[in-house]
Amino acid sequence: MHINESAENYLETILRLSETLPVVRSVDIATELGFKKSSVSVAMKNLRENNYITVTDAGFIYLTESGREIAAMIYERHDILSSWLEALGVDKDVASEDACKMEHVLSKQSFNAIKEYVNTHILTN
């Protein structure tokens, strides 16, 4: 289940948007990420071809089971890493930006150690 960082970001964005919008469209993703709609359309084509999303005739975008799995993993990493950095005293916006970078490159072992620490020492307080 290895995909590139860009695709992971798109999937995470679709997941986050689907939690607040009744339907997700390419224009919503473009607005959220600050990208041109044409760039998003190319990315959606690639995600669709790799069976990470489905797109209805009306242009509504839905995550497939495999797409949701990846999006949920990246979303969890982002939340845990942001919480950890904020607990260390990093400004919320900086922590979020840094978490975005870290979430894609951290090994599973390192992430699990950070997650355990955050869940034990930070989220319980």
mmCIF file of C-alpha atoms in Angstrom:
data_model
loop_
_atom_site.group_PDB
_atom_site.id
_atom_site.type_symbol
_atom_site.label_atom_id
_atom_site.label_comp_id
_atom_site.label_asym_id
_atom_site.label_seq_id
_atom_site.Cartn_x
_atom_site.Cartn_y
_atom_site.Cartn_z
ATOM 1 C CA MET A 1 0.000 0.000 0.000
ATOM 2 C CA HIS A 2 2.751 2.480 -0.890
ATOM 3 C CA ILE A 3 1.715 5.595 -2.799
ATOM 4 C CA ASN A 4 3.430 8.936 -3.228
ATOM 5 C CA GLU A 5 3.162 11.856 -0.817
ATOM 6 C CA SER A 6 1.027 13.936 -3.168
ATOM 7 C CA ALA A 7 -1.576 11.179 -3.498
ATOM 8 C CA GLU A 8 -1.601 10.708 0.290
ATOM 9 C CA ASN A 9 -2.239 14.439 0.738
ATOM 10 C CA TYR A 10 -5.137 14.367 -1.718
ATOM 11 C CA LEU A 11 -6.693 11.346 -0.006
ATOM 12 C CA GLU A 12 -6.324 12.953 3.418
ATOM 13 C CA THR A 13 -7.912 16.154 2.099
ATOM 14 C CA ILE A 14 -10.850 14.238 0.625
ATOM 15 C CA LEU A 15 -11.375 12.505 3.971
ATOM 16 C CA ARG A 16 -11.243 15.760 5.943
ATOM 17 C CA LEU A 17 -13.597 17.517 3.517
ATOM 18 C CA SER A 18 -16.039 14.595 3.553
ATOM 19 C CA GLU A 19 -16.400 15.085 7.306
ATOM 20 C CA THR A 20 -17.704 18.635 6.861
ATOM 21 C CA LEU A 21 -19.258 18.793 3.379
ATOM 22 C CA PRO A 22 -22.268 16.843 2.126
ATOM 23 C CA VAL A 23 -20.279 15.955 -1.035
ATOM 24 C CA VAL A 24 -16.688 16.552 -2.128
ATOM 25 C CA ARG A 25 -15.904 17.959 -5.568
ATOM 26 C CA SER A 26 -12.635 18.806 -7.315
ATOM 27 C CA VAL A 27 -13.272 22.510 -6.775
ATOM 28 C CA ASP A 28 -13.508 21.896 -2.991
ATOM 29 C CA ILE A 29 -10.149 20.134 -3.019
ATOM 30 C CA ALA A 30 -8.573 22.870 -5.149
ATOM 31 C CA THR A 31 -9.851 25.546 -2.775
ATOM 32 C CA GLU A 32 -8.697 23.654 0.325
ATOM 33 C CA LEU A 33 -5.188 23.031 -1.012
ATOM 34 C CA GLY A 34 -4.786 26.278 -2.943
ATOM 35 C CA PHE A 35 -4.219 24.415 -6.222
ATOM 36 C CA LYS A 36 -5.582 25.013 -9.712
ATOM 37 C CA LYS A 37 -8.628 22.925 -10.564
ATOM 38 C CA SER A 38 -6.771 21.500 -13.585
ATOM 39 C CA SER A 39 -4.013 20.123 -11.328
ATOM 40 C CA VAL A 40 -6.600 18.572 -9.042
ATOM 41 C CA SER A 41 -8.390 17.023 -12.029
ATOM 42 C CA VAL A 42 -5.191 15.274 -13.129
ATOM 43 C CA ALA A 43 -4.616 13.985 -9.595
ATOM 44 C CA MET A 44 -8.227 12.744 -9.345
ATOM 45 C CA LYS A 45 -7.802 10.878 -12.628
ATOM 46 C CA ASN A 46 -4.712 9.132 -11.225
ATOM 47 C CA LEU A 47 -6.429 8.308 -7.918
ATOM 48 C CA ARG A 48 -9.454 6.963 -9.808
ATOM 49 C CA GLU A 49 -7.265 4.817 -12.084
ATOM 50 C CA ASN A 50 -5.552 3.371 -9.002
ATOM 51 C CA ASN A 51 -8.929 2.622 -7.396
ATOM 52 C CA TYR A 52 -8.488 5.003 -4.438
ATOM 53 C CA ILE A 53 -11.564 7.076 -5.315
ATOM 54 C CA THR A 54 -14.745 6.899 -7.334
ATOM 55 C CA VAL A 55 -16.246 9.896 -9.110
ATOM 56 C CA THR A 56 -19.926 10.108 -9.958
ATOM 57 C CA ASP A 57 -21.303 11.573 -13.172
ATOM 58 C CA ALA A 58 -22.155 14.693 -11.143
ATOM 59 C CA GLY A 59 -18.482 15.024 -10.140
ATOM 60 C CA PHE A 60 -18.870 13.904 -6.531
ATOM 61 C CA ILE A 61 -15.727 12.239 -5.172
ATOM 62 C CA TYR A 62 -15.822 9.307 -2.764
ATOM 63 C CA LEU A 63 -12.998 7.316 -1.222
ATOM 64 C CA THR A 64 -12.886 3.596 -1.947
ATOM 65 C CA GLU A 65 -12.066 1.211 0.880
ATOM 66 C CA SER A 66 -8.350 1.281 0.029
ATOM 67 C CA GLY A 67 -8.399 5.066 -0.377
ATOM 68 C CA ARG A 68 -10.127 5.500 2.988
ATOM 69 C CA GLU A 69 -7.585 3.210 4.647
ATOM 70 C CA ILE A 70 -4.660 5.312 3.421
ATOM 71 C CA ALA A 71 -6.421 8.603 4.192
ATOM 72 C CA ALA A 72 -7.258 7.473 7.735
ATOM 73 C CA MET A 73 -3.650 6.394 8.345
ATOM 74 C CA ILE A 74 -2.268 9.748 7.168
ATOM 75 C CA TYR A 75 -4.927 11.675 9.085
ATOM 76 C CA GLU A 76 -4.087 9.796 12.296
ATOM 77 C CA ARG A 77 -0.383 10.443 11.790
ATOM 78 C CA HIS A 78 -1.068 14.143 11.300
ATOM 79 C CA ASP A 79 -3.172 14.402 14.451
ATOM 80 C CA ILE A 80 -0.716 12.491 16.638
ATOM 81 C CA LEU A 81 2.345 14.322 15.341
ATOM 82 C CA SER A 82 0.648 17.721 15.683
ATOM 83 C CA SER A 83 -0.360 16.912 19.272
ATOM 84 C CA TRP A 84 3.168 15.788 20.096
ATOM 85 C CA LEU A 85 4.780 18.901 18.634
ATOM 86 C CA GLU A 86 2.299 21.217 20.344
ATOM 87 C CA ALA A 87 2.993 19.469 23.666
ATOM 88 C CA LEU A 88 6.665 20.219 23.096
ATOM 89 C CA GLY A 89 5.775 23.913 22.835
ATOM 90 C CA VAL A 90 5.619 24.325 19.069
ATOM 91 C CA ASP A 91 3.053 26.868 17.815
ATOM 92 C CA LYS A 92 -0.142 25.175 16.576
ATOM 93 C CA ASP A 93 0.238 26.342 12.942
ATOM 94 C CA VAL A 94 3.910 25.372 12.789
ATOM 95 C CA ALA A 95 3.144 22.010 14.422
ATOM 96 C CA SER A 96 0.495 21.335 11.773
ATOM 97 C CA GLU A 97 2.826 22.294 8.898
ATOM 98 C CA ASP A 98 5.652 20.160 10.291
ATOM 99 C CA ALA A 99 3.302 17.241 10.913
ATOM 100 C CA CYS A 100 2.319 17.423 7.222
ATOM 101 C CA LYS A 101 5.943 16.922 6.254
ATOM 102 C CA MET A 102 6.718 14.257 8.851
ATOM 103 C CA GLU A 103 3.617 12.116 8.368
ATOM 104 C CA HIS A 104 4.854 10.795 5.032
ATOM 105 C CA VAL A 105 8.430 9.866 5.898
ATOM 106 C CA LEU A 106 8.294 8.506 9.439
ATOM 107 C CA SER A 107 8.761 4.749 9.792
ATOM 108 C CA LYS A 108 5.924 2.713 11.238
ATOM 109 C CA GLN A 109 8.085 1.834 14.241
ATOM 110 C CA SER A 110 8.943 5.458 15.033
ATOM 111 C CA PHE A 111 5.351 6.574 14.525
ATOM 112 C CA ASN A 112 4.038 3.843 16.814
ATOM 113 C CA ALA A 113 6.516 4.877 19.531
ATOM 114 C CA ILE A 114 5.433 8.528 19.251
ATOM 115 C CA LYS A 115 1.768 7.476 19.199
ATOM 116 C CA GLU A 116 2.180 5.404 22.346
ATOM 117 C CA TYR A 117 3.948 8.285 24.081
ATOM 118 C CA VAL A 118 1.299 10.817 23.040
ATOM 119 C CA ASN A 119 -1.565 8.540 24.068
ATOM 120 C CA THR A 120 0.066 7.769 27.420
ATOM 121 C CA HIS A 121 1.541 11.133 28.390
ATOM 122 C CA ILE A 122 -0.231 13.873 26.457
ATOM 123 C CA LEU A 123 -3.780 12.893 25.577
ATOM 124 C CA THR A 124 -4.463 11.476 29.039
ATOM 125 C CA ASN A 125 -3.719 14.791 30.777
#
